[in-house]
């Protein structure tokens, strides 16, 4: 009997490890934009003091007039990875993974993909499309896409 | 009249410095150093200016007993850069290279074009040139005064390495007695004679010409040709300069006009501290990120392109454009004072200090065009906005465009078809592209603009 119980626990553990779908408990109640969002971090003058502020922004495009400072993720989602992909109209493909998550200094509810620097990633000569995927293991939790455009 | 001449001289002198510095921004050229870094940049980087003056220096012998008004017309001028010579109707006749001697004959009633005698192959014997194209190089008319905050270094020899003799206080009267040739690495320096030297100062020495202003109106005695240039607007992309991308003499008299407007105001508004490059001025911002603009405005995406040596590179404007922009910001803030309002002006790319094209822009070359975000109907937010967005305010955006046009904007691109007075162009769903040429109208706005600290609140 004791062996059967141990065997059952072992198999259960094995299942957890082998089946990625069993790993993160991602609530389906939250929308993509709630799990992940772009943000702009900026300075403003408030009552005579210059302070840092931020606001979450919708990802649509990337051009000189439409940019964002980085990607935030709800802190309760541990172990996620951001996958950024760019496909130019001429066929160039660039894919990077970012997994360094740090607490977001301006809002304790979020973590920031610290090593994803949009201004460094978005350096392409030709227009194209980009996709930002929030991955947890093999699961795609959220995906945001937009157009990359040169200036006008 | 006086402001015109002040402007002329400040601009021509500035143009000398700017031309001398070549890639000014990259060399750290800015006017906050009296004979130090500014001069050092020039001295070590003679640039690419080509002038046909063979002498090592031009020595000017003061006239024995000059008659003040006579000296005006006979004072020696050269072209500040490659400049167009035009007919009295504004048609281009030829181009004179930088350094070409020019003798003034008449001035138009607007006092922005001067008829000059020309001796240059391919040019008629006389023609008209913009006042911005005239640089005084001495003669009996070169009575100047020191215009600095603090003091101006008087040195034994030209260049920042010259032995420091003393500091000249503001308003010290000097007479230029020698100027280096335009090809000389010390061409921004002039030898001056001091009629009443301050204590511990010698009677002669070298100073950086940027900090000198004319005492007298050097063009005052010219007869006026009322018919000439009655309706002329500068071409060449908004400047009279002969070449656009590397234009160094785009710095026109409105630098001084701008200075008159903004000086005396705290923080952002000390024009001497404004960086200058390629004939443009850098719109000042505050904060380490560069978001806080003049008069309550917000500068979005300041870090793109990446700053150079910690300095923004997306916010250089033609002086007239900068002046009109400030006037517009003030007028707008008088209507919408709150910086937490969705009506807060948000501006982005203007022009780059060293590159005529940047961030993929094709039409942000010389500081005349500014990108603005459309107006919001909610509160302020640092976020791109298209005209399809629920937060977009068509009425406020229309009002903003109307204001820009009333202040001389000649090109407005924005893709909301329900907006009057804006053209469609790909990619302009999320911003207004507004250009202010250097025109009679914009100059008029600039000249009539008076900074109001009650509105702009020290910004």
GROMACS .gro file of C-alpha atoms in nm, chain A residues 63-113:
model
   51
   63UNK     CA    1   0.730   5.480  -3.549
   64UNK     CA    2   0.883   5.809  -3.436
   65UNK     CA    3   0.544   5.922  -3.307
   66UNK     CA    4   0.429   5.599  -3.153
   67UNK     CA    5   0.673   5.428  -2.926
   68UNK     CA    6   0.682   5.277  -2.583
   69UNK     CA    7   0.942   5.247  -2.313
   70UNK     CA    8   0.903   4.879  -2.231
   71UNK     CA    9   0.677   4.588  -2.142
   72UNK     CA   10   0.516   4.525  -1.806
   73UNK     CA   11   0.367   4.203  -1.675
   74UNK     CA   12   0.148   4.135  -1.376
   75UNK     CA   13   0.378   4.026  -1.100
   76UNK     CA   14   0.166   3.725  -1.006
   77UNK     CA   15   0.263   3.554  -1.330
   78UNK     CA   16   0.600   3.405  -1.247
   79UNK     CA   17   0.848   3.257  -1.485
   80UNK     CA   18   0.713   3.414  -1.804
   81UNK     CA   19   0.921   3.499  -2.105
   82UNK     CA   20   0.877   3.774  -2.359
   83UNK     CA   21   0.942   3.677  -2.719
   84UNK     CA   22   0.981   3.965  -2.962
   85UNK     CA   23   0.974   3.893  -3.332
   86UNK     CA   24   1.013   4.124  -3.629
   87UNK     CA   25   0.949   4.043  -3.993
   88UNK     CA   26   1.041   4.309  -4.244
   89UNK     CA   27   0.865   4.346  -4.572
   90UNK     CA   28   1.185   4.228  -4.736
   91UNK     CA   29   1.182   3.906  -4.539
   92UNK     CA   30   1.421   3.982  -4.259
   93UNK     CA   31   1.327   3.800  -3.941
   94UNK     CA   32   1.462   3.880  -3.599
   95UNK     CA   33   1.357   3.698  -3.285
   96UNK     CA   34   1.475   3.763  -2.931
   97UNK     CA   35   1.372   3.621  -2.595
   98UNK     CA   36   1.372   3.822  -2.278
   99UNK     CA   37   1.337   3.662  -1.939
  100UNK     CA   38   1.486   3.901  -1.688
  101UNK     CA   39   1.194   4.017  -1.477
  102UNK     CA   40   1.239   4.281  -1.210
  103UNK     CA   41   0.992   4.467  -0.993
  104UNK     CA   42   0.866   4.778  -1.169
  105UNK     CA   43   0.983   5.074  -0.966
  106UNK     CA   44   0.682   5.291  -1.037
  107UNK     CA   45   0.410   5.038  -0.963
  108UNK     CA   46   0.440   4.740  -0.731
  109UNK     CA   47   0.169   4.549  -0.917
  110UNK     CA   48   0.398   4.489  -1.211
  111UNK     CA   49   0.725   4.345  -1.315
  112UNK     CA   50   0.925   4.474  -1.606
  113UNK     CA   51   1.113   4.283  -1.871
   0.00000   0.00000   0.00000
